[in-house]
PDB file of C-alpha atoms in Angstrom:
ATOM      1  CA  MET H 192       0.000   0.000   0.000  1.00 51.00           C
ATOM      2  CA  PRO H 193       1.366   3.416  -0.886  1.00 55.00           C
ATOM      3  CA  LEU H 194       2.580   5.442   2.085  1.00 47.00           C
ATOM      4  CA  ASP H 195       0.115   8.281   1.527  1.00 55.00           C
ATOM      5  CA  ALA H 196      -2.815   5.903   1.402  1.00 56.00           C
ATOM      6  CA  TRP H 197      -1.674   4.207   4.617  1.00 51.00           C
ATOM      7  CA  LYS H 198      -1.386   7.553   6.447  1.00 53.00           C
ATOM      8  CA  HIS H 199      -4.808   8.567   5.177  1.00 54.00           C
ATOM      9  CA  ARG H 200      -6.297   5.326   6.402  1.00 61.00           C
ATOM     10  CA  GLU H 201      -4.635   5.614   9.848  1.00 60.00           C
ATOM     11  CA  LEU H 202      -5.849   9.205  10.184  1.00 57.00           C
ATOM     12  CA  GLY H 203      -9.348   8.162   9.263  1.00 59.00           C
ATOM     13  CA  GLY H 204      -9.266   5.449  11.903  1.00 60.00           C
ATOM     14  CA  ARG H 205      -8.229   7.913  14.597  1.00 60.00           C
ATOM     15  CA  VAL H 206     -10.962  10.325  13.579  1.00 54.00           C
ATOM     16  CA  ALA H 207     -13.535   7.543  13.728  1.00 59.00           C
ATOM     17  CA  ALA H 208     -12.314   6.498  17.193  1.00 57.00           C
ATOM     18  CA  LEU H 209     -12.558  10.077  18.447  1.00 54.00           C
ATOM     19  CA  GLU H 210     -16.068  10.424  17.037  1.00 58.00           C
ATOM     20  CA  ALA H 211     -17.120   7.161  18.705  1.00 57.00           C
ATOM     21  CA  ALA H 212     -15.635   8.280  22.010  1.00 54.00           C
ATOM     22  CA  ALA H 213     -17.435  11.607  21.720  1.00 54.00           C
ATOM     23  CA  LYS H 214     -20.778   9.874  21.138  1.00 56.00           C
ATOM     24  CA  LYS H 215     -20.283   7.513  24.120  1.00 53.00           C
ATOM     25  CA  PRO H 216     -22.232   8.823  27.170  1.00 57.00           C
ATOM     26  CA  ALA H 217     -20.104  10.002  30.071  1.00 53.00           C
ATOM     27  CA  PRO H 218     -20.188   7.736  33.173  1.00 56.00           C
ATOM     28  CA  PRO H 219     -22.411   9.015  35.988  1.00 57.00           C
ATOM     29  CA  PRO H 220     -20.583  10.825  38.794  1.00 56.00           C
ATOM     30  CA  GLN H 221     -19.513   8.516  41.562  1.00 56.00           C
ATOM     31  CA  LYS H 222     -21.565   8.864  44.744  1.00 55.00           C
ATOM     32  CA  LYS H 223     -19.645  10.110  47.762  1.00 54.00           C
ATOM     33  CA  GLY H 224     -19.504   7.759  50.727  1.00 56.00           C
ATOM     34  CA  PRO H 225     -19.782   8.648  54.408  1.00 57.00           C
ATOM     35  CA  TRP H 226     -16.041   9.035  54.779  1.00 57.00           C
ATOM     36  CA  ASP H 227     -15.932  11.429  51.835  1.00 55.00           C
ATOM     37  CA  VAL H 228     -18.686  13.537  53.396  1.00 55.00           C
ATOM     38  CA  ALA H 229     -16.924  13.449  56.738  1.00 56.00           C
ATOM     39  CA  SER H 230     -13.652  14.573  55.202  1.00 64.00           C
ATOM     40  CA  LEU H 231     -15.446  17.514  53.610  1.00 59.00           C
ATOM     41  CA  LEU H 232     -17.203  18.472  56.852  1.00 59.00           C
ATOM     42  CA  MET H 233     -14.171  17.965  59.085  1.00 67.00           C
ATOM     43  CA  PRO H 234     -12.720  21.492  58.650  1.00 68.00           C
ATOM     44  CA  LEU H 235     -16.118  22.998  59.403  1.00 61.00           C
ATOM     45  CA  MET H 236     -16.576  20.783  62.453  1.00 65.00           C
ATOM     46  CA  ASN H 237     -13.119  21.678  63.745  1.00 64.00           C
ATOM     47  CA  GLY H 238     -13.925  25.348  63.416  1.00 65.00           C
ATOM     48  CA  VAL H 239     -17.209  24.937  65.282  1.00 64.00           C
ATOM     49  CA  ALA H 240     -15.496  22.905  68.034  1.00 63.00           C
ATOM     50  CA  ILE H 241     -12.795  25.537  68.492  1.00 66.00           C
ATOM     51  CA  ALA H 242     -15.444  28.254  68.676  1.00 65.00           C
ATOM     52  CA  LEU H 243     -17.438  26.301  71.275  1.00 65.00           C
ATOM     53  CA  VAL H 244     -14.351  25.649  73.413  1.00 61.00           C
ATOM     54  CA  GLY H 245     -13.432  29.311  73.265  1.00 62.00           C
ATOM     55  CA  TRP H 246     -16.973  30.314  74.215  1.00 65.00           C
ATOM     56  CA  TRP H 247     -17.004  27.865  77.132  1.00 60.00           C
ATOM     57  CA  LEU H 248     -13.620  29.007  78.435  1.00 59.00           C
ATOM     58  CA  THR H 249     -14.655  32.644  78.205  1.00 63.00           C
ATOM     59  CA  GLY H 250     -17.867  31.911  80.072  1.00 60.00           C
ATOM     60  CA  ALA H 251     -16.061  29.865  82.717  1.00 55.00           C
ATOM     61  CA  VAL H 252     -13.567  32.666  83.337  1.00 53.00           C
ATOM     62  CA  GLU H 253     -16.364  35.231  83.610  1.00 58.00           C
ATOM     63  CA  VAL H 254     -18.284  33.022  86.046  1.00 53.00           C
ATOM     64  CA  ALA H 255     -15.145  32.477  88.160  1.00 49.00           C
ATOM     65  CA  LEU H 256     -14.451  36.215  88.284  1.00 44.00           C
ATOM     66  CA  LYS H 257     -18.029  36.993  89.253  1.00 53.00           C
ATOM     67  CA  ARG H 258     -17.952  34.271  91.915  1.00 55.00           C
ATOM     68  CA  ASP H 259     -14.688  35.611  93.371  1.00 46.00           C
ATOM     69  CA  THR H 260     -16.106  39.144  93.364  1.00 52.00           C
ATOM     70  CA  LEU H 261     -19.254  37.947  95.103  1.00 50.00           C
ATOM     71  CA  GLN H 262     -17.267  35.985  97.688  1.00 59.00           C
ATOM     72  CA  LEU H 263     -15.088  38.999  98.392  1.00 58.00           C
ATOM     73  CA  ALA H 264     -18.179  41.133  98.905  1.00 67.00           C
ATOM     74  CA  GLN H 265     -19.652  38.491 101.213  1.00 75.00           C
ATOM     75  CA  VAL H 266     -16.457  38.333 103.266  1.00 77.00           C
ATOM     76  CA  LYS H 267     -16.530  42.091 103.764  1.00 84.00           C
ATOM     77  CA  GLU H 268     -20.189  42.004 104.803  1.00 87.00           C
ATOM     78  CA  MET H 269     -19.521  39.105 107.200  1.00 89.00           C
ATOM     79  CA  GLN H 270     -16.572  40.973 108.709  1.00 90.00           C
ATOM     80  CA  GLN H 271     -18.821  43.923 109.481  1.00 92.00           C
ATOM     81  CA  LEU H 272     -21.397  41.676 111.164  1.00 92.00           C
ATOM     82  CA  ILE H 273     -18.730  39.862 113.194  1.00 92.00           C
ATOM     83  CA  ALA H 274     -17.258  43.194 114.268  1.00 93.00           C
ATOM     84  CA  GLY H 275     -20.702  44.278 115.425  1.00 94.00           C
ATOM     85  CA  LEU H 276     -21.269  41.060 117.370  1.00 94.00           C
ATOM     86  CA  THR H 277     -17.899  41.339 119.122  1.00 92.00           C
ATOM     87  CA  ALA H 278     -18.303  44.999 120.008  1.00 93.00           C
ATOM     88  CA  ASP H 279     -18.144  45.868 123.684  1.00 90.00           C
ATOM     89  CA  LYS H 280     -21.414  47.766 123.596  1.00 89.00           C
ATOM     90  CA  LEU H 281     -23.996  45.292 122.290  1.00 93.00           C
ATOM     91  CA  ASP H 282     -27.642  44.858 123.245  1.00 93.00           C
ATOM     92  CA  ALA H 283     -30.024  41.971 122.596  1.00 91.00           C
ATOM     93  CA  GLN H 284     -32.139  43.968 120.157  1.00 92.00           C
ATOM     94  CA  SER H 285     -29.214  44.403 117.747  1.00 94.00           C
ATOM     95  CA  ALA H 286     -27.359  41.150 118.507  1.00 96.00           C
ATOM     96  CA  LEU H 287     -30.067  38.767 117.290  1.00 95.00           C
ATOM     97  CA  PRO H 288     -30.672  40.469 113.900  1.00 95.00           C
ATOM     98  CA  MET H 289     -26.929  40.624 113.221  1.00 95.00           C
ATOM     99  CA  ALA H 290     -26.438  36.968 114.174  1.00 96.00           C
ATOM    100  CA  LEU H 291     -29.343  35.823 111.992  1.00 95.00           C
ATOM    101  CA  THR H 292     -28.068  37.924 109.096  1.00 94.00           C
ATOM    102  CA  LEU H 293     -24.698  36.242 109.503  1.00 94.00           C
ATOM    103  CA  ALA H 294     -26.466  32.863 109.514  1.00 95.00           C
ATOM    104  CA  ALA H 295     -27.960  33.682 106.113  1.00 93.00           C
ATOM    105  CA  TYR H 296     -24.502  33.111 104.593  1.00 92.00           C
ATOM    106  CA  GLY H 297     -24.833  29.412 105.464  1.00 92.00           C
ATOM    107  CA  LYS H 298     -21.778  27.198 105.872  1.00 92.00           C
ATOM    108  CA  PRO H 299     -19.153  30.006 105.827  1.00 91.00           C
ATOM    109  CA  ALA H 300     -20.847  31.513 108.881  1.00 93.00           C
ATOM    110  CA  VAL H 301     -20.411  28.391 111.047  1.00 94.00           C
ATOM    111  CA  PRO H 302     -16.767  28.979 112.151  1.00 93.00           C
ATOM    112  CA  PRO H 303     -17.207  32.617 113.244  1.00 93.00           C
ATOM    113  CA  LEU H 304     -20.466  31.823 115.045  1.00 95.00           C
ATOM    114  CA  LEU H 305     -18.868  28.912 116.894  1.00 95.00           C
ATOM    115  CA  ALA H 306     -15.973  31.187 117.829  1.00 94.00           C
ATOM    116  CA  LEU H 307     -18.456  33.706 119.220  1.00 94.00           C
ATOM    117  CA  LEU H 308     -20.175  30.940 121.150  1.00 95.00           C
ATOM    118  CA  THR H 309     -17.005  29.607 122.750  1.00 94.00           C
ATOM    119  CA  GLU H 310     -14.947  32.782 123.137  1.00 93.00           C
ATOM    120  CA  ARG H 311     -17.470  35.591 123.750  1.00 92.00           C
ATOM    121  CA  PHE H 312     -20.371  33.814 125.422  1.00 94.00           C
ATOM    122  CA  ASP H 313     -22.588  35.982 127.626  1.00 95.00           C
ATOM    123  CA  GLU H 314     -26.268  36.623 128.255  1.00 95.00           C
ATOM    124  CA  ILE H 315     -26.544  38.636 125.020  1.00 95.00           C
ATOM    125  CA  ARG H 316     -24.277  36.865 122.525  1.00 95.00           C
ATOM    126  CA  GLY H 317     -25.099  33.374 123.769  1.00 96.00           C
ATOM    127  CA  PRO H 318     -28.800  33.294 122.818  1.00 96.00           C
ATOM    128  CA  ALA H 319     -28.202  35.208 119.577  1.00 96.00           C
ATOM    129  CA  THR H 320     -25.422  32.860 118.489  1.00 97.00           C
ATOM    130  CA  GLU H 321     -27.458  29.798 119.423  1.00 97.00           C
ATOM    131  CA  SER H 322     -30.391  31.002 117.317  1.00 97.00           C
ATOM    132  CA  ALA H 323     -28.099  31.677 114.362  1.00 97.00           C
ATOM    133  CA  LEU H 324     -26.438  28.257 114.548  1.00 97.00           C
ATOM    134  CA  ARG H 325     -29.831  26.560 114.848  1.00 97.00           C
ATOM    135  CA  ALA H 326     -30.980  28.396 111.718  1.00 96.00           C
ATOM    136  CA  ILE H 327     -27.938  27.170 109.789  1.00 96.00           C
ATOM    137  CA  GLY H 328     -28.446  23.635 111.038  1.00 95.00           C
ATOM    138  CA  MET H 329     -31.940  23.515 109.569  1.00 92.00           C
ATOM    139  CA  SER H 330     -30.511  23.616 106.035  1.00 91.00           C
ATOM    140  CA  HIS H 331     -26.820  22.681 106.496  1.00 93.00           C
ATOM    141  CA  ARG H 332     -26.919  20.030 109.206  1.00 94.00           C
ATOM    142  CA  GLU H 333     -23.770  18.277 107.994  1.00 92.00           C
ATOM    143  CA  ALA H 334     -21.753  21.508 108.285  1.00 93.00           C
ATOM    144  CA  LEU H 335     -22.752  21.984 111.915  1.00 96.00           C
ATOM    145  CA  CYS H 336     -22.961  18.523 113.490  1.00 96.00           C
ATOM    146  CA  GLY H 337     -19.260  17.693 113.202  1.00 95.00           C
ATOM    147  CA  PRO H 338     -17.982  20.850 114.923  1.00 95.00           C
ATOM    148  CA  LEU H 339     -20.687  20.640 117.599  1.00 96.00           C
ATOM    149  CA  LEU H 340     -19.788  17.033 118.346  1.00 95.00           C
ATOM    150  CA  SER H 341     -16.128  18.024 118.734  1.00 94.00           C
ATOM    151  CA  LEU H 342     -17.128  20.696 121.252  1.00 94.00           C
ATOM    152  CA  ALA H 343     -19.286  18.188 123.108  1.00 93.00           C
ATOM    153  CA  LYS H 344     -16.213  15.999 123.616  1.00 90.00           C
ATOM    154  CA  ALA H 345     -14.116  18.845 124.985  1.00 86.00           C
ATOM    155  CA  ARG H 346     -13.117  18.361 128.648  1.00 81.00           C
ATOM    156  CA  ALA H 347     -10.092  20.623 128.924  1.00 76.00           C
ATOM    157  CA  GLY H 348     -11.660  23.165 131.246  1.00 83.00           C
ATOM    158  CA  ARG H 349     -11.777  25.774 128.487  1.00 86.00           C
ATOM    159  CA  LEU H 350     -15.543  25.860 127.871  1.00 92.00           C
ATOM    160  CA  SER H 351     -18.001  27.021 130.462  1.00 95.00           C
ATOM    161  CA  TRP H 352     -20.860  24.746 131.369  1.00 96.00           C
ATOM    162  CA  PRO H 353     -23.478  27.162 129.858  1.00 96.00           C
ATOM    163  CA  VAL H 354     -21.622  26.886 126.527  1.00 96.00           C
ATOM    164  CA  GLN H 355     -21.693  23.091 126.854  1.00 96.00           C
ATOM    165  CA  ALA H 356     -25.421  23.251 127.590  1.00 97.00           C
ATOM    166  CA  THR H 357     -25.892  25.284 124.401  1.00 97.00           C
ATOM    167  CA  VAL H 358     -23.930  22.714 122.398  1.00 97.00           C
ATOM    168  CA  ILE H 359     -26.074  19.911 123.848  1.00 97.00           C
ATOM    169  CA  ARG H 360     -29.289  21.739 122.938  1.00 97.00           C
ATOM    170  CA  LEU H 361     -28.096  22.382 119.381  1.00 97.00           C
ATOM    171  CA  LEU H 362     -27.123  18.738 118.855  1.00 97.00           C
ATOM    172  CA  GLY H 363     -30.678  17.767 119.702  1.00 97.00           C
ATOM    173  CA  ASP H 364     -32.433  20.595 117.864  1.00 96.00           C
ATOM    174  CA  VAL H 365     -30.468  20.037 114.650  1.00 96.00           C
ATOM    175  CA  ARG H 366     -30.927  16.265 115.092  1.00 94.00           C
ATOM    176  CA  CYS H 367     -27.290  15.240 114.869  1.00 96.00           C
ATOM    177  CA  GLU H 368     -27.962  11.519 115.099  1.00 93.00           C
ATOM    178  CA  GLU H 369     -24.263  10.659 115.265  1.00 94.00           C
ATOM    179  CA  ALA H 370     -24.073  12.476 118.607  1.00 95.00           C
ATOM    180  CA  GLY H 371     -26.304  10.006 120.476  1.00 95.00           C
ATOM    181  CA  ALA H 372     -23.494   7.867 121.882  1.00 95.00           C
ATOM    182  CA  GLN H 373     -21.512  10.911 123.026  1.00 95.00           C
ATOM    183  CA  LEU H 374     -24.537  12.464 124.742  1.00 96.00           C
ATOM    184  CA  ARG H 375     -25.271   9.241 126.611  1.00 96.00           C
ATOM    185  CA  ALA H 376     -21.621   9.040 127.694  1.00 95.00           C
ATOM    186  CA  MET H 377     -21.805  12.613 128.980  1.00 95.00           C
ATOM    187  CA  ASP H 378     -24.942  11.838 130.966  1.00 96.00           C
ATOM    188  CA  GLN H 379     -23.294   8.750 132.461  1.00 96.00           C
ATOM    189  CA  ARG H 380     -20.269  10.830 133.463  1.00 95.00           C
ATOM    190  CA  LEU H 381     -22.434  13.469 135.129  1.00 96.00           C
ATOM    191  CA  ALA H 382     -24.331  10.761 136.998  1.00 96.00           C
ATOM    192  CA  THR H 383     -21.320   8.892 138.376  1.00 96.00           C
ATOM    193  CA  LEU H 384     -18.426  11.326 139.009  1.00 94.00           C
ATOM    194  CA  ASP H 385     -18.236  13.596 142.021  1.00 94.00           C
ATOM    195  CA  LEU H 386     -18.719  17.334 141.718  1.00 95.00           C
ATOM    196  CA  ALA H 387     -15.063  18.263 142.211  1.00 93.00           C
ATOM    197  CA  GLU H 388     -13.914  16.008 139.387  1.00 93.00           C
ATOM    198  CA  LEU H 389     -16.663  17.199 137.058  1.00 94.00           C
ATOM    199  CA  ALA H 390     -15.770  20.831 137.737  1.00 93.00           C
ATOM    200  CA  LEU H 391     -12.358  20.225 136.147  1.00 93.00           C
ATOM    201  CA  ASP H 392     -14.079  19.713 132.781  1.00 93.00           C
ATOM    202  CA  TYR H 393     -15.349  23.303 132.623  1.00 93.00           C
ATOM    203  CA  ASP H 394     -14.200  26.871 132.941  1.00 92.00           C
ATOM    204  CA  SER H 395     -14.494  28.191 136.470  1.00 89.00           C
ATOM    205  CA  ARG H 396     -16.607  31.127 135.316  1.00 90.00           C
ATOM    206  CA  PRO H 397     -19.414  30.662 136.072  1.00 93.00           C
ATOM    207  CA  ALA H 398     -18.838  28.240 138.909  1.00 93.00           C
ATOM    208  CA  PHE H 399     -19.815  24.613 138.355  1.00 95.00           C
ATOM    209  CA  ASP H 400     -22.142  23.293 141.085  1.00 95.00           C
ATOM    210  CA  LYS H 401     -24.957  20.840 141.664  1.00 95.00           C
ATOM    211  CA  GLY H 402     -27.355  23.104 139.811  1.00 96.00           C
ATOM    212  CA  SER H 403     -25.055  22.941 136.785  1.00 96.00           C
ATOM    213  CA  VAL H 404     -25.134  19.140 136.864  1.00 96.00           C
ATOM    214  CA  LYS H 405     -28.911  19.155 137.055  1.00 97.00           C
ATOM    215  CA  GLU H 406     -29.224  21.614 134.151  1.00 97.00           C
ATOM    216  CA  LEU H 407     -26.804  19.716 131.939  1.00 97.00           C
ATOM    217  CA  ARG H 408     -28.549  16.399 132.561  1.00 97.00           C
ATOM    218  CA  LYS H 409     -31.870  18.071 131.779  1.00 97.00           C
ATOM    219  CA  MET H 410     -30.470  19.306 128.435  1.00 96.00           C
ATOM    220  CA  LEU H 411     -29.022  15.867 127.698  1.00 97.00           C
ATOM    221  CA  ALA H 412     -32.353  14.121 128.330  1.00 97.00           C
ATOM    222  CA  ALA H 413     -34.168  16.545 126.037  1.00 97.00           C
ATOM    223  CA  SER H 414     -31.627  16.194 123.226  1.00 97.00           C
ATOM    224  CA  LEU H 415     -31.592  12.409 123.470  1.00 97.00           C
ATOM    225  CA  ARG H 416     -35.381  12.405 123.158  1.00 96.00           C
ATOM    226  CA  SER H 417     -35.039  14.556 120.030  1.00 95.00           C
ATOM    227  CA  LEU H 418     -32.657  12.006 118.510  1.00 94.00           C
ATOM    228  CA  GLU H 419     -35.018   9.062 119.070  1.00 90.00           C
ATOM    229  CA  PRO H 420     -36.683   7.729 115.891  1.00 84.00           C
ATOM    230  CA  LEU H 421     -40.207   8.975 115.311  1.00 67.00           C
ATOM    231  CA  ARG H 422     -42.842   6.334 116.010  1.00 58.00           C
TER     232      ARG H 422
END
């Protein structure tokens, strides 16, 4: 076959193949699988996650700052109330409202109120502090029972017997059930030891006498009745 004819035939074949390929329908686009979709959405999801983390951290920092500011304000208010309750010139009409206002702070008010009870007990602060601690115990019993039970066990001669009587009353009023064994042991001690030995357990002011024993045992009986299960 002449060379020109062969080239013409080869060119014609290529043209025909191109025309056939052009007429052949294109294959349908391949459907994307779940992993393909996930790979496309991943950048968007990462961006959303970063934004959410940033929003949460910002909110957490703001909440922490507000909480610290609020706590600082509460501490200052509590300091003013404590200063008022420890003032030399204090009457019953102002002592009780201040003590109950201090009790409104809940658990943080327990330590200063117990300090007032044990260190500054008198005919004015004693009843006011007792009322405040009883108010806290109605809603935060667990925060009060432990410290009261520790005071009930004290026999170092530091607490006066009226303070101990207050502690006994509070243990019953707040219903500190874990104090039952200790209260019974106290009653047994008061019933068996002589007056001179018992007096060593308490501060000498006011003096501890037979009337003190009678009053303490009266308080113990009442508190133990309060701790008995309801029938």
